[in-house]
């Protein structure tokens, strides 16, 4: 009746009803976190936009078929929402194509499906019933004429809505689609249906590359590794930590420039500075991450393979075959787990951790998170460690446990009562606050060490600490140059700022500061070496940092590098020691003039190495390789 009076075509009524239903489900059934008004707004808009995009397609059909099209779309759309809902009730996550076809998930769902559905779910189909009723009752009165004007209106409107939705989402979360960090973010920003389309495209692309790959490339890669990376010489430290627990602490956004440094005359990281004295500390250790940030650093340390140049490998290749540290340690009787108070689907961790062989993931559900004990990205580091200890005391030993901190994350917010040093004073609020959150994490780690000692775990463990990636981007170069007392941040300085702290603390062993170049790619071989685990022909691009025979460059993910003698950044070749420019604009030099270049040969090798690693991931090549030969 109403529809007839206000002359709304059926596809618009359907978009409104279906959009409203979807919004109610997003807002009140899925547990989607909303941090600000813009997110609320996007979440409200996108159900209507997505619904309109699909229902508006009906203008492409003659009048008779329109009603049928709308009915079936409403039904299929509701079934998709409902499937996601049932899946969500069990996994607190949205369906992805690979996960849907993963046997264990389906089996999990199958056994509990009756618990997951309820009679009131029928209400989810109320809009379908209304649309069905209207389309039958009013038939052609609610359809639009099959003409150019109607088509033009529907298409223009659809594109406008899509652009507005995408622009808002992009402003809220830059590079949303390229980085794909979290399914929840995707659904929140572009809607469930667009998310499914995106997932299908991503999955098909990955699958095509995988299907066309075969094992023929593996021997070349293996040769390269044997000739350029592996060394037969073992250092004296082989096996010094045999059978010990490994506690790996990933320090969010912690860069080396704060270590042994001060702000307003106060030490930024007093605990870590002291820890240098009784740890192996690597002062020229570089992060090698790209868009996948923390997850890229995890990927590097578990596999000694490079992350991808675009996107997060945790997301795009979460179900590849790997030969990761947790899997290797399992063979030695270790129990492995990750502690991180964020939702488990962030960076697709829940899926990737299974591929890496982790036994358990203590995600946000394992922690008591309240308004008082959280800030910024969630649970503060101090309660995070405090609450973790009880789990650590109950898991089987020896264990390999990775802790991922969160408080020192952009935008570096901190409650006043948690700040123990003053902010820096520059034009960058980000940098100003960074020192305070870095200090907070330093104190949290100090407390954690105390707790480890009290609980008796400390003595039987080695503790590895590593900064995951940079926290202060180039955008803050002006403030950074002021802090570092430089005229400007040159491309050389930029590379030096990619250093992150790396400590290996072995209780009872004297410390040593090591200035050889090192990177996240080296963590896996180094750790396995300390634990006394022989390399049986693993495919890794890093070397054991304690052996003399190390590879002489560290490749950054964008092709820049640091070698023993040079730093290559932004097309410029620098002397590593003095920072003097040796060769300018290498990228634009004609090939025949490159012969004498000192950086060019290393640049080529960096390229080769990165592309070998990419080939392994894109082709899922490790499935053809027999480890343990
Ligand atoms: C999220 C945390 C931070 O779980 O690891 O992620 P980041 O933005 O640093 O990659
Ligand atoms: Mn991080």
Coordinates of C-alpha atoms and ligand atoms in Angstrom, one line a residue:
X1 CA 0.0 0.0 0.0
X2 CA 2.6 2.4 1.2
X3 CA 4.8 1.6 -1.7
X4 CA 2.1 2.3 -4.1
X5 CA 1.3 5.7 -2.5
X6 CA 4.8 6.9 -2.6
X7 CA 5.6 5.3 -5.9
X8 CA 8.8 3.7 -4.9
X9 CA 10.0 1.0 -7.3
X10 CA 10.4 -2.4 -5.9
X11 CA 14.1 -2.5 -6.2
X12 CA 14.5 0.6 -4.0
X13 CA 12.0 -0.8 -1.4
X14 CA 14.0 -4.0 -1.5
X15 CA 17.3 -2.2 -1.1
X16 CA 15.9 -0.3 1.9
X17 CA 14.4 -3.3 3.6
X18 CA 17.4 -5.6 2.9
X19 CA 19.8 -2.8 3.9
X20 CA 18.1 -2.2 7.2
X21 CA 18.1 -5.9 8.0
X22 CA 21.8 -6.1 7.2
X23 CA 22.5 -3.1 9.3
X24 CA 20.7 -4.6 12.3
X25 CA 22.6 -7.8 11.9
X26 CA 26.0 -6.0 11.6
X27 CA 25.2 -3.7 14.5
X28 CA 23.5 -6.0 17.0
X29 CA 24.4 -9.6 16.0
X30 CA 28.0 -9.5 14.8
X31 CA 30.3 -8.2 17.5
X32 CA 31.9 -5.5 15.3
X33 CA 33.9 -3.0 17.2
X34 CA 33.3 0.6 16.4
X35 CA 35.9 3.1 17.6
X36 CA 34.5 6.4 16.3
X37 CA 31.6 8.1 14.7
X38 CA 33.0 7.8 11.2
X39 CA 33.1 4.0 11.6
X40 CA 29.5 4.1 12.9
X41 CA 28.5 6.1 9.8
X42 CA 30.3 3.8 7.4
X43 CA 28.7 0.8 9.0
X44 CA 25.3 2.4 8.6
X45 CA 25.8 3.4 5.0
X46 CA 27.4 0.3 3.5
X47 CA 24.5 -2.2 4.0
X48 CA 22.2 0.1 1.9
X49 CA 24.9 0.8 -0.7
X50 CA 25.6 -2.9 -1.1
X51 CA 22.0 -3.8 -1.3
X52 CA 21.3 -1.1 -3.9
X53 CA 24.3 -2.2 -6.0
X54 CA 22.7 -5.6 -6.5
X55 CA 19.0 -4.9 -6.5
X56 CA 19.5 -2.0 -9.0
X57 CA 20.8 -4.6 -11.5
X58 CA 17.2 -5.4 -12.1
X59 CA 16.9 -2.5 -14.5
X60 CA 18.8 -4.6 -17.0
X61 CA 15.8 -7.0 -17.2
X62 CA 12.5 -6.5 -18.8
X63 CA 9.6 -5.7 -16.5
X64 CA 8.4 -9.3 -16.1
X65 CA 11.7 -10.6 -15.0
X66 CA 12.5 -7.8 -12.6
X67 CA 10.3 -9.0 -9.8
X68 CA 11.7 -12.5 -10.1
X69 CA 15.2 -11.2 -10.0
X70 CA 14.6 -9.1 -6.9
X71 CA 12.9 -12.0 -5.1
X72 CA 15.7 -14.4 -5.7
X73 CA 18.4 -11.8 -4.9
X74 CA 16.7 -11.1 -1.6
X75 CA 16.5 -14.8 -0.8
X76 CA 20.1 -15.6 -1.8
X77 CA 21.4 -12.5 0.0
X78 CA 19.6 -13.5 3.2
X79 CA 21.0 -17.0 3.0
X80 CA 24.5 -15.6 2.6
X81 CA 24.0 -13.4 5.7
X82 CA 22.5 -16.4 7.6
X83 CA 25.4 -18.7 6.7
X84 CA 27.9 -16.1 7.9
X85 CA 25.9 -15.6 11.1
X86 CA 26.0 -19.3 11.9
X87 CA 29.7 -19.5 11.1
X88 CA 30.2 -16.3 13.2
X89 CA 28.5 -17.8 16.2
X90 CA 31.0 -20.6 16.2
X91 CA 34.2 -18.9 15.0
X92 CA 33.6 -15.2 15.7
X93 CA 34.8 -14.6 12.2
X94 CA 33.5 -14.2 8.7
X95 CA 33.5 -17.0 6.1
X96 CA 36.4 -17.0 3.6
X97 CA 36.5 -19.2 0.6
X98 CA 39.5 -21.3 1.7
X99 CA 38.2 -21.6 5.3
X100 CA 34.8 -22.7 4.0
X101 CA 36.4 -25.6 2.1
X102 CA 38.8 -26.5 4.9
X103 CA 37.6 -29.8 6.2
X104 CA 38.2 -29.2 9.9
X105 CA 36.0 -26.1 10.0
X106 CA 33.1 -27.7 8.2
X107 CA 33.3 -30.7 10.5
X108 CA 33.4 -28.4 13.5
X109 CA 30.3 -26.6 12.3
X110 CA 28.5 -29.8 11.4
X111 CA 28.7 -31.2 14.9
X112 CA 27.5 -28.1 16.6
X113 CA 25.1 -26.7 14.1
X114 CA 22.0 -27.3 16.2
X115 CA 23.5 -25.2 19.0
X116 CA 24.1 -22.4 16.5
X117 CA 20.7 -21.9 15.1
X118 CA 17.6 -20.7 16.8
X119 CA 13.9 -20.5 15.9
X120 CA 14.0 -16.7 16.1
X121 CA 16.5 -16.7 13.2
X122 CA 13.4 -16.9 11.0
X123 CA 13.0 -13.2 11.5
X124 CA 16.1 -12.7 9.4
X125 CA 14.0 -13.7 6.4
X126 CA 11.2 -11.2 7.2
X127 CA 12.3 -8.8 4.5
X128 CA 12.3 -11.6 2.0
X129 CA 8.7 -12.4 2.9
X130 CA 7.7 -8.7 2.5
X131 CA 9.5 -8.3 -0.8
X132 CA 8.0 -11.5 -2.0
X133 CA 4.5 -10.5 -1.0
X134 CA 4.8 -7.0 -2.6
X135 CA 6.2 -8.4 -5.8
X136 CA 3.3 -10.8 -6.2
X137 CA 0.6 -8.5 -5.0
X138 CA 1.5 -5.4 -7.0
X139 CA 3.2 -7.2 -9.9
X140 CA 4.1 -4.7 -12.6
X141 CA 3.0 -1.7 -10.6
X142 CA 6.2 -1.8 -8.7
X143 CA 8.6 -2.5 -11.5
X144 CA 10.4 0.2 -13.5
X145 CA 10.0 0.5 -17.3
X146 CA 12.8 -1.1 -19.3
X147 CA 14.3 2.1 -20.8
X148 CA 17.5 4.0 -21.0
X149 CA 16.4 6.7 -18.4
X150 CA 15.8 4.2 -15.7
X151 CA 19.0 2.3 -16.5
X152 CA 21.0 5.5 -16.4
X153 CA 19.5 6.5 -13.1
X154 CA 20.2 3.2 -11.4
X155 CA 23.7 2.9 -12.7
X156 CA 24.7 6.5 -11.9
X157 CA 23.2 6.1 -8.4
X158 CA 25.0 2.8 -7.8
X159 CA 28.4 4.2 -8.9
X160 CA 27.9 7.4 -6.8
X161 CA 27.0 5.4 -3.7
X162 CA 29.9 3.1 -4.2
X163 CA 32.4 6.0 -4.6
X164 CA 31.1 7.7 -1.4
X165 CA 31.3 4.5 0.6
X166 CA 34.8 3.7 -0.7
X167 CA 36.0 7.2 -0.1
X168 CA 34.8 7.2 3.5
X169 CA 36.3 3.8 4.1
X170 CA 39.6 4.9 2.5
X171 CA 39.7 8.0 4.7
X172 CA 39.0 5.9 7.8
X173 CA 41.5 3.2 6.9
X174 CA 44.0 4.0 4.1
X175 CA 44.9 1.3 1.7
X176 CA 42.1 -0.9 3.0
X177 CA 42.0 -3.2 0.0
X178 CA 45.7 -3.4 -0.7
X179 CA 46.7 -4.2 2.8
X180 CA 43.7 -6.4 3.8
X181 CA 44.5 -6.6 7.5
X182 CA 41.3 -7.8 9.0
X183 CA 38.1 -9.3 7.8
X184 CA 36.2 -7.4 10.4
X185 CA 37.6 -4.1 9.1
X186 CA 36.6 -5.2 5.5
X187 CA 33.1 -6.1 6.5
X188 CA 32.8 -3.0 8.6
X189 CA 33.9 -0.7 5.7
X190 CA 32.8 -2.3 2.5
X191 CA 30.0 -4.6 3.7
X192 CA 29.6 -8.4 3.8
X193 CA 28.7 -8.9 0.1
X194 CA 31.5 -6.7 -1.3
X195 CA 33.8 -8.5 1.1
X196 CA 32.8 -11.8 -0.3
X197 CA 33.4 -10.7 -3.8
X198 CA 36.8 -9.3 -2.8
X199 CA 37.6 -12.6 -1.1
X200 CA 36.7 -14.6 -4.2
X201 CA 38.9 -12.4 -6.4
X202 CA 41.8 -12.6 -4.0
X203 CA 41.4 -16.4 -3.7
X204 CA 41.1 -17.0 -7.4
X205 CA 44.3 -15.0 -8.1
X206 CA 46.2 -16.9 -5.5
X207 CA 44.8 -20.2 -6.7
X208 CA 45.7 -19.6 -10.4
X209 CA 49.3 -18.9 -9.5
X210 CA 49.4 -21.9 -7.3
X211 CA 47.9 -24.3 -9.8
X212 CA 50.4 -23.2 -12.6
X213 CA 53.4 -23.6 -10.3
X214 CA 55.4 -26.9 -10.2
X215 CA 58.4 -28.1 -8.4
X216 CA 60.8 -27.3 -11.3
X217 CA 61.9 -24.0 -9.8
X218 CA 62.9 -25.4 -6.4
X219 CA 66.4 -26.8 -7.4
X220 CA 67.5 -23.4 -8.7
X221 CA 66.4 -21.7 -5.5
X222 CA 68.0 -24.4 -3.4
X223 CA 71.3 -24.0 -5.3
X224 CA 71.2 -20.2 -4.8
X225 CA 70.7 -20.8 -1.1
X226 CA 73.5 -23.4 -0.8
X227 CA 76.0 -21.2 -2.7
X228 CA 75.2 -17.8 -1.2
X229 CA 73.6 -18.3 2.2
X230 CA 74.4 -21.6 3.9
X231 CA 77.6 -22.1 5.8
X232 CA 79.0 -25.3 7.2
X233 CA 80.8 -23.5 10.0
X234 CA 79.1 -23.8 13.4
X235 CA 79.7 -21.2 16.1
X236 CA 80.6 -22.2 19.7
X237 CA 77.1 -21.2 20.7
X238 CA 75.5 -24.2 18.9
X239 CA 73.1 -25.8 21.4
X240 CA 73.8 -23.5 24.4
X241 CA 70.1 -23.2 25.0
X242 CA 69.2 -26.8 24.2
X243 CA 65.9 -27.8 25.7
X244 CA 65.2 -24.3 27.2
X245 CA 61.9 -22.6 26.9
X246 CA 61.9 -19.7 24.4
X247 CA 60.0 -16.6 25.2
X248 CA 59.9 -14.3 22.2
X249 CA 58.7 -10.7 22.9
X250 CA 57.6 -8.8 19.8
X251 CA 57.9 -5.1 20.8
X252 CA 55.3 -3.1 18.9
X253 CA 56.8 -0.3 16.8
X254 CA 60.0 -0.1 18.8
X255 CA 62.9 1.4 16.9
X256 CA 66.5 1.4 17.9
X257 CA 66.8 5.2 18.0
X258 CA 65.2 5.3 21.4
X259 CA 67.6 2.7 22.9
X260 CA 70.3 4.4 25.0
X261 CA 68.8 7.7 24.2
X262 CA 67.0 10.3 26.3
X263 CA 64.1 12.7 26.0
X264 CA 64.1 15.9 28.2
X265 CA 67.1 14.5 29.9
X266 CA 65.4 11.2 30.9
X267 CA 66.3 7.7 29.6
X268 CA 63.5 6.5 27.3
X269 CA 64.0 2.7 27.8
X270 CA 66.0 2.3 31.0
X271 CA 65.2 -1.4 31.5
X272 CA 66.2 -2.4 27.9
X273 CA 69.3 -0.2 28.2
X274 CA 70.4 -2.2 31.2
X275 CA 69.4 -5.5 29.6
X276 CA 72.0 -4.8 26.9
X277 CA 74.7 -5.5 29.5
X278 CA 73.7 -9.1 30.0
X279 CA 72.3 -10.0 26.6
X280 CA 73.5 -10.5 23.1
X281 CA 72.4 -7.2 21.6
X282 CA 72.5 -6.5 17.9
X283 CA 72.8 -2.8 17.3
X284 CA 72.6 -3.0 13.5
X285 CA 69.5 -5.2 13.2
X286 CA 67.0 -4.1 10.6
X287 CA 63.3 -4.8 10.2
X288 CA 62.4 -6.1 6.7
X289 CA 58.6 -5.7 6.7
X290 CA 56.3 -4.2 4.2
X291 CA 52.5 -3.6 4.2
X292 CA 51.8 -6.6 6.5
X293 CA 53.6 -4.8 9.4
X294 CA 53.5 -6.9 12.6
X295 CA 52.4 -9.9 10.6
X296 CA 55.3 -9.5 8.1
X297 CA 57.7 -9.5 11.0
X298 CA 56.2 -12.6 12.3
X299 CA 56.4 -14.2 8.9
X300 CA 60.1 -13.3 8.7
X301 CA 61.0 -14.7 12.0
X302 CA 59.1 -17.9 11.8
X303 CA 60.1 -18.8 8.2
X304 CA 63.2 -16.9 7.2
X305 CA 61.4 -16.0 4.0
X306 CA 60.6 -12.5 2.9
X307 CA 57.1 -11.1 3.2
X308 CA 55.5 -10.0 -0.1
X309 CA 56.0 -6.6 -1.8
X310 CA 52.2 -6.0 -1.7
X311 CA 49.5 -7.1 0.7
X312 CA 50.1 -9.2 3.8
X313 CA 51.4 -12.7 3.2
X314 CA 49.5 -13.8 6.3
X315 CA 46.3 -12.9 4.5
X316 CA 47.1 -13.8 0.9
X317 CA 49.0 -17.1 1.5
X318 CA 47.8 -18.1 4.9
X319 CA 47.3 -21.7 3.9
X320 CA 50.5 -22.4 2.0
X321 CA 52.9 -25.2 3.1
X322 CA 55.6 -23.8 5.4
X323 CA 58.4 -25.3 7.5
X324 CA 58.2 -22.8 10.3
X325 CA 59.9 -22.6 13.6
X326 CA 56.9 -23.9 15.7
X327 CA 56.7 -27.0 13.4
X328 CA 60.4 -27.7 13.6
X329 CA 60.3 -27.2 17.4
X330 CA 57.3 -29.6 17.7
X331 CA 59.6 -32.3 16.4
X332 CA 61.9 -31.6 19.4
X333 CA 59.0 -31.9 21.8
X334 CA 58.2 -28.2 22.2
X335 CA 54.7 -26.7 22.8
X336 CA 54.2 -23.5 20.9
X337 CA 51.8 -20.6 21.5
X338 CA 51.2 -17.0 20.8
X339 CA 49.9 -14.4 23.3
X340 CA 48.3 -11.4 21.8
X341 CA 45.3 -9.5 23.1
X342 CA 43.7 -8.6 19.8
X343 CA 40.9 -10.4 17.9
X344 CA 42.2 -13.6 16.3
X345 CA 41.2 -12.8 12.8
X346 CA 43.4 -9.7 12.7
X347 CA 46.1 -10.3 10.1
X348 CA 44.3 -13.7 9.5
X349 CA 46.3 -15.0 12.4
X350 CA 43.9 -17.7 13.4
X351 CA 44.4 -19.3 10.0
X352 CA 48.1 -18.6 9.5
X353 CA 49.1 -19.8 13.0
X354 CA 47.7 -23.2 12.1
X355 CA 49.8 -23.3 8.9
X356 CA 52.8 -22.3 10.9
X357 CA 52.2 -25.2 13.4
X358 CA 51.3 -23.3 16.5
X359 CA 49.5 -25.3 19.2
X360 CA 47.6 -22.5 20.8
X361 CA 46.7 -18.8 20.3
X362 CA 45.8 -16.9 23.4
X363 CA 43.9 -14.1 21.7
X364 CA 41.7 -11.3 23.1
X365 CA 39.2 -13.9 24.4
X366 CA 41.8 -15.2 26.8
X367 CA 42.1 -11.8 28.5
X368 CA 39.9 -9.7 30.7
X369 CA 39.8 -6.4 28.9
X370 CA 38.0 -3.5 30.5
X371 CA 37.8 0.2 29.8
X372 CA 40.2 0.8 32.6
X373 CA 42.9 -1.6 31.5
X374 CA 42.9 -0.7 27.8
X375 CA 43.8 2.1 25.6
X376 CA 44.3 2.7 21.9
X377 CA 44.4 -0.7 20.3
X378 CA 43.3 -2.6 23.4
X379 CA 44.7 -4.2 26.5
X380 CA 47.6 -2.3 27.9
X381 CA 51.0 -4.1 27.9
X382 CA 51.3 -4.3 31.7
X383 CA 48.0 -6.1 32.4
X384 CA 48.7 -8.1 29.2
X385 CA 51.8 -9.6 30.7
X386 CA 50.3 -9.9 34.1
X387 CA 47.3 -11.8 32.8
X388 CA 49.6 -14.0 30.5
X389 CA 51.7 -15.4 33.3
X390 CA 49.0 -17.8 34.6
X391 CA 48.8 -19.4 31.1
X392 CA 52.5 -19.6 30.8
X393 CA 52.6 -21.5 34.1
X394 CA 50.2 -24.1 32.9
X395 CA 51.4 -24.9 29.4
X396 CA 53.7 -27.9 28.8
X397 CA 57.5 -27.3 28.9
X398 CA 59.7 -26.8 27.0
X399 CA 57.6 -24.1 25.2
X400 CA 58.1 -21.7 22.4
X401 CA 55.9 -18.7 23.3
X402 CA 55.5 -15.5 21.4
X403 CA 54.2 -12.3 23.1
X404 CA 53.0 -9.5 20.9
X405 CA 52.7 -6.1 22.7
X406 CA 50.3 -3.4 21.6
X407 CA 50.5 -0.2 23.6
X408 CA 53.4 1.4 21.6
X409 CA 51.2 1.4 18.5
X410 CA 50.3 4.4 16.5
X411 CA 48.7 6.9 17.5
X412 CA 50.7 6.2 20.7
X413 CA 48.0 7.1 23.2
X414 CA 48.6 6.7 26.9
X415 CA 46.5 7.5 30.0
X416 CA 48.0 10.3 32.1
X417 CA 48.5 8.0 35.1
X418 CA 50.6 5.6 33.0
X419 CA 53.0 8.3 31.7
X420 CA 56.3 8.4 33.7
X421 CA 58.3 10.7 31.4
X422 CA 57.2 13.9 29.7
X423 CA 56.3 14.2 26.1
X424 CA 58.8 15.5 23.6
X425 CA 58.1 18.9 22.2
X426 CA 58.0 19.2 18.4
X427 CA 55.5 19.8 15.6
X428 CA 54.7 16.0 15.6
X429 CA 52.3 14.9 18.2
X430 CA 53.0 11.3 17.1
X431 CA 56.7 11.6 17.9
X432 CA 56.0 13.5 21.0
X433 CA 53.8 10.8 22.4
X434 CA 55.9 7.9 21.1
X435 CA 58.6 8.3 23.8
X436 CA 56.0 7.9 26.6
X437 CA 54.4 4.8 25.2
X438 CA 57.9 3.3 24.4
X439 CA 58.7 3.9 28.1
X440 CA 55.5 2.3 29.2
X441 CA 56.3 -0.8 27.2
X442 CA 59.9 -0.8 28.6
X443 CA 58.3 -0.8 32.1
X444 CA 55.9 -3.6 31.2
X445 CA 58.7 -5.8 30.0
X446 CA 60.7 -5.1 33.2
X447 CA 57.7 -6.2 35.2
X448 CA 57.3 -9.3 33.0
X449 CA 60.9 -10.2 33.7
X450 CA 60.2 -9.9 37.4
X451 CA 57.1 -12.2 37.1
X452 CA 59.1 -14.7 35.1
X453 CA 61.7 -14.8 37.9
X454 CA 59.1 -15.1 40.6
X455 CA 57.3 -17.9 38.8
X456 CA 60.5 -19.8 38.4
X457 CA 60.2 -19.9 34.6
X458 CA 63.1 -17.5 34.0
X459 CA 65.9 -19.8 34.8
X460 CA 64.8 -22.4 32.3
X461 CA 64.2 -20.0 29.5
X462 CA 65.9 -17.8 27.0
X463 CA 64.2 -14.5 26.2
X464 CA 64.3 -12.9 22.8
X465 CA 63.1 -9.3 22.3
X466 CA 62.6 -7.7 18.9
X467 CA 61.1 -4.5 17.6
X468 CA 58.6 -5.5 14.9
X469 CA 58.9 -2.5 12.5
X470 CA 59.2 1.3 12.5
X471 CA 56.7 3.3 14.5
X472 CA 57.6 6.8 13.2
X473 CA 57.0 7.2 9.5
X474 CA 58.8 9.6 7.1
X475 CA 55.8 11.9 7.5
X476 CA 57.4 13.0 10.8
X477 CA 60.9 13.6 9.3
X478 CA 61.0 17.2 10.4
X479 CA 60.4 16.4 14.0
X480 CA 62.7 13.4 13.8
X481 CA 65.6 15.5 12.4
X482 CA 65.0 17.9 15.3
X483 CA 65.2 15.1 17.8
X484 CA 68.3 13.6 16.3
X485 CA 69.8 17.0 15.9
X486 CA 70.3 16.8 12.1
X487 CA 69.5 19.3 9.4
X488 CA 67.3 16.8 7.6
X489 CA 66.6 13.0 7.4
X490 CA 68.4 11.9 4.2
X491 CA 67.7 8.6 2.4
X492 CA 70.8 7.3 4.3
X493 CA 69.3 8.3 7.7
X494 CA 66.0 6.8 6.7
X495 CA 67.6 3.4 6.3
X496 CA 69.4 3.7 9.6
X497 CA 66.1 4.5 11.2
X498 CA 64.8 1.1 10.1
X499 CA 66.9 -0.5 12.8
X500 CA 64.9 -2.2 15.5
X501 CA 66.3 -3.6 18.8
X502 CA 67.1 -7.3 18.9
X503 CA 68.2 -9.0 22.1
X504 CA 68.9 -12.6 23.0
X505 CA 69.0 -12.9 26.7
X506 CA 70.3 -16.2 28.0
X507 CA 70.1 -16.2 31.9
X508 CA 73.6 -16.9 33.3
X509 CA 75.4 -15.9 30.1
X510 CA 77.5 -12.7 29.8
X511 CA 76.3 -10.1 27.4
X512 CA 77.9 -8.9 24.2
X513 CA 77.0 -6.1 21.8
X514 CA 77.3 -7.2 18.2
X515 CA 77.6 -4.6 15.5
X516 CA 77.5 -6.9 12.4
X517 CA 74.6 -6.2 10.1
X518 CA 71.6 -8.4 10.9
X519 CA 67.9 -8.6 10.1
X520 CA 64.6 -10.3 10.9
X521 CA 65.4 -12.9 8.2
X522 CA 68.2 -14.2 10.4
X523 CA 66.1 -14.9 13.5
X524 CA 65.0 -18.4 12.6
X525 CA 68.4 -19.9 11.8
X526 CA 69.9 -18.1 14.8
X527 CA 67.4 -19.4 17.2
X528 CA 67.5 -22.9 15.9
X529 CA 71.3 -22.8 16.2
X530 CA 71.1 -21.8 19.9
X531 CA 68.6 -24.6 20.6
X532 CA 71.0 -27.1 19.0
X533 CA 68.8 -28.0 16.1
X534 CA 70.7 -29.1 13.0
X535 CA 69.7 -27.7 9.6
X536 CA 68.6 -30.6 7.5
X537 CA 68.4 -28.6 4.3
X538 CA 65.8 -26.0 5.2
X539 CA 65.0 -23.3 2.7
X540 CA 65.8 -20.1 4.4
X541 CA 67.3 -16.7 3.3
X542 CA 68.8 -15.8 6.6
X543 CA 72.0 -16.9 8.4
X544 CA 72.9 -17.8 11.9
X545 CA 74.1 -14.5 13.4
X546 CA 76.7 -16.1 15.5
X547 CA 78.6 -17.8 12.7
X548 CA 81.5 -16.0 11.1
X549 CA 80.4 -16.8 7.6
X550 CA 77.4 -14.5 7.3
X551 CA 75.8 -13.2 4.2
X552 CA 77.1 -9.7 3.7
X553 CA 73.8 -7.8 3.0
X554 CA 70.4 -7.2 4.5
X555 CA 67.7 -6.7 1.9
X556 CA 64.9 -4.4 2.7
X557 CA 61.6 -5.4 1.2
X558 CA 61.6 -2.5 -1.3
X559 CA 64.9 -3.6 -2.8
X560 CA 67.0 -1.1 -0.8
X561 CA 69.8 -2.7 1.2
X562 CA 72.5 -2.5 3.8
X563 CA 75.7 -4.3 3.2
X564 CA 78.9 -4.5 5.2
X565 CA 80.2 -1.5 3.3
X566 CA 77.3 0.3 1.6
X567 CA 73.8 1.5 2.1
X568 CA 71.6 1.7 -0.9
X569 CA 68.5 3.9 -0.5
X570 CA 66.3 5.8 -2.9
X571 CA 68.6 5.0 -5.9
X572 CA 71.6 6.4 -4.1
X573 CA 74.7 4.4 -3.0
X574 CA 76.2 5.5 0.3
X575 CA 79.3 4.5 2.2
X576 CA 77.8 2.8 5.2
X577 CA 80.4 4.0 7.7
X578 CA 80.6 7.7 6.8
X579 CA 77.2 8.2 5.0
X580 CA 79.1 9.8 2.1
X581 CA 77.3 9.6 -1.3
X582 CA 79.3 7.2 -3.5
X583 CA 77.0 6.9 -6.5
X584 CA 74.0 9.0 -7.3
X585 CA 70.7 8.1 -9.0
X586 CA 71.8 4.5 -9.8
X587 CA 68.4 3.8 -11.2
X588 CA 68.9 6.2 -14.2
X589 CA 72.5 5.2 -15.1
X590 CA 72.8 3.5 -18.5
X591 CA 73.7 -0.2 -18.2
X592 CA 77.1 -0.1 -19.7
X593 CA 78.2 2.5 -17.2
X594 CA 77.2 0.4 -14.3
X595 CA 80.2 -1.9 -14.5
X596 CA 82.2 0.0 -12.0
X597 CA 79.4 0.5 -9.6
X598 CA 80.0 -0.9 -6.1
X599 CA 76.3 -1.1 -5.2
X600 CA 74.9 -2.5 -8.5
X601 CA 76.1 -6.2 -8.0
X602 CA 74.6 -6.3 -4.5
X603 CA 71.4 -4.6 -5.8
X604 CA 71.1 -7.4 -8.4
X605 CA 71.6 -10.1 -5.8
X606 CA 69.0 -8.5 -3.5
X607 CA 66.6 -8.6 -6.4
X608 CA 67.3 -12.2 -7.2
X609 CA 66.9 -13.2 -3.6
X610 CA 63.6 -11.3 -3.1
X611 CA 62.2 -12.7 -6.2
X612 CA 63.2 -16.3 -5.3
X613 CA 61.4 -15.8 -2.0
X614 CA 58.3 -14.4 -3.8
X615 CA 58.3 -17.4 -6.2
X616 CA 58.2 -19.8 -3.2
X617 CA 55.2 -18.0 -1.7
X618 CA 53.2 -17.4 -4.9
X619 CA 53.7 -20.9 -6.2
X620 CA 53.4 -22.5 -2.7
X621 CA 56.6 -24.3 -3.7
X622 CA 57.5 -25.7 -0.4
X623 CA 54.7 -28.3 -0.9
X624 CA 57.1 -29.9 -3.5
X625 CA 60.1 -29.9 -1.3
X626 CA 61.0 -32.8 1.0
X627 CA 62.4 -31.3 4.2
X628 CA 64.7 -33.5 6.1
X629 CA 66.6 -34.8 3.2
Ligands
LIG1 C1 47.5 -6.0 15.7 C2 48.9 -5.7 16.0 C3 49.3 -4.4 15.4 O1 47.1 -7.2 16.1 O2 49.8 -6.7 15.8 O3 49.4 -4.5 14.1 P1 50.3 -3.6 13.1 O4 49.4 -2.5 12.7 O5 51.5 -3.1 13.9 O6 50.7 -4.5 12.0
LIG2 MN1 53.2 -3.8 14.8

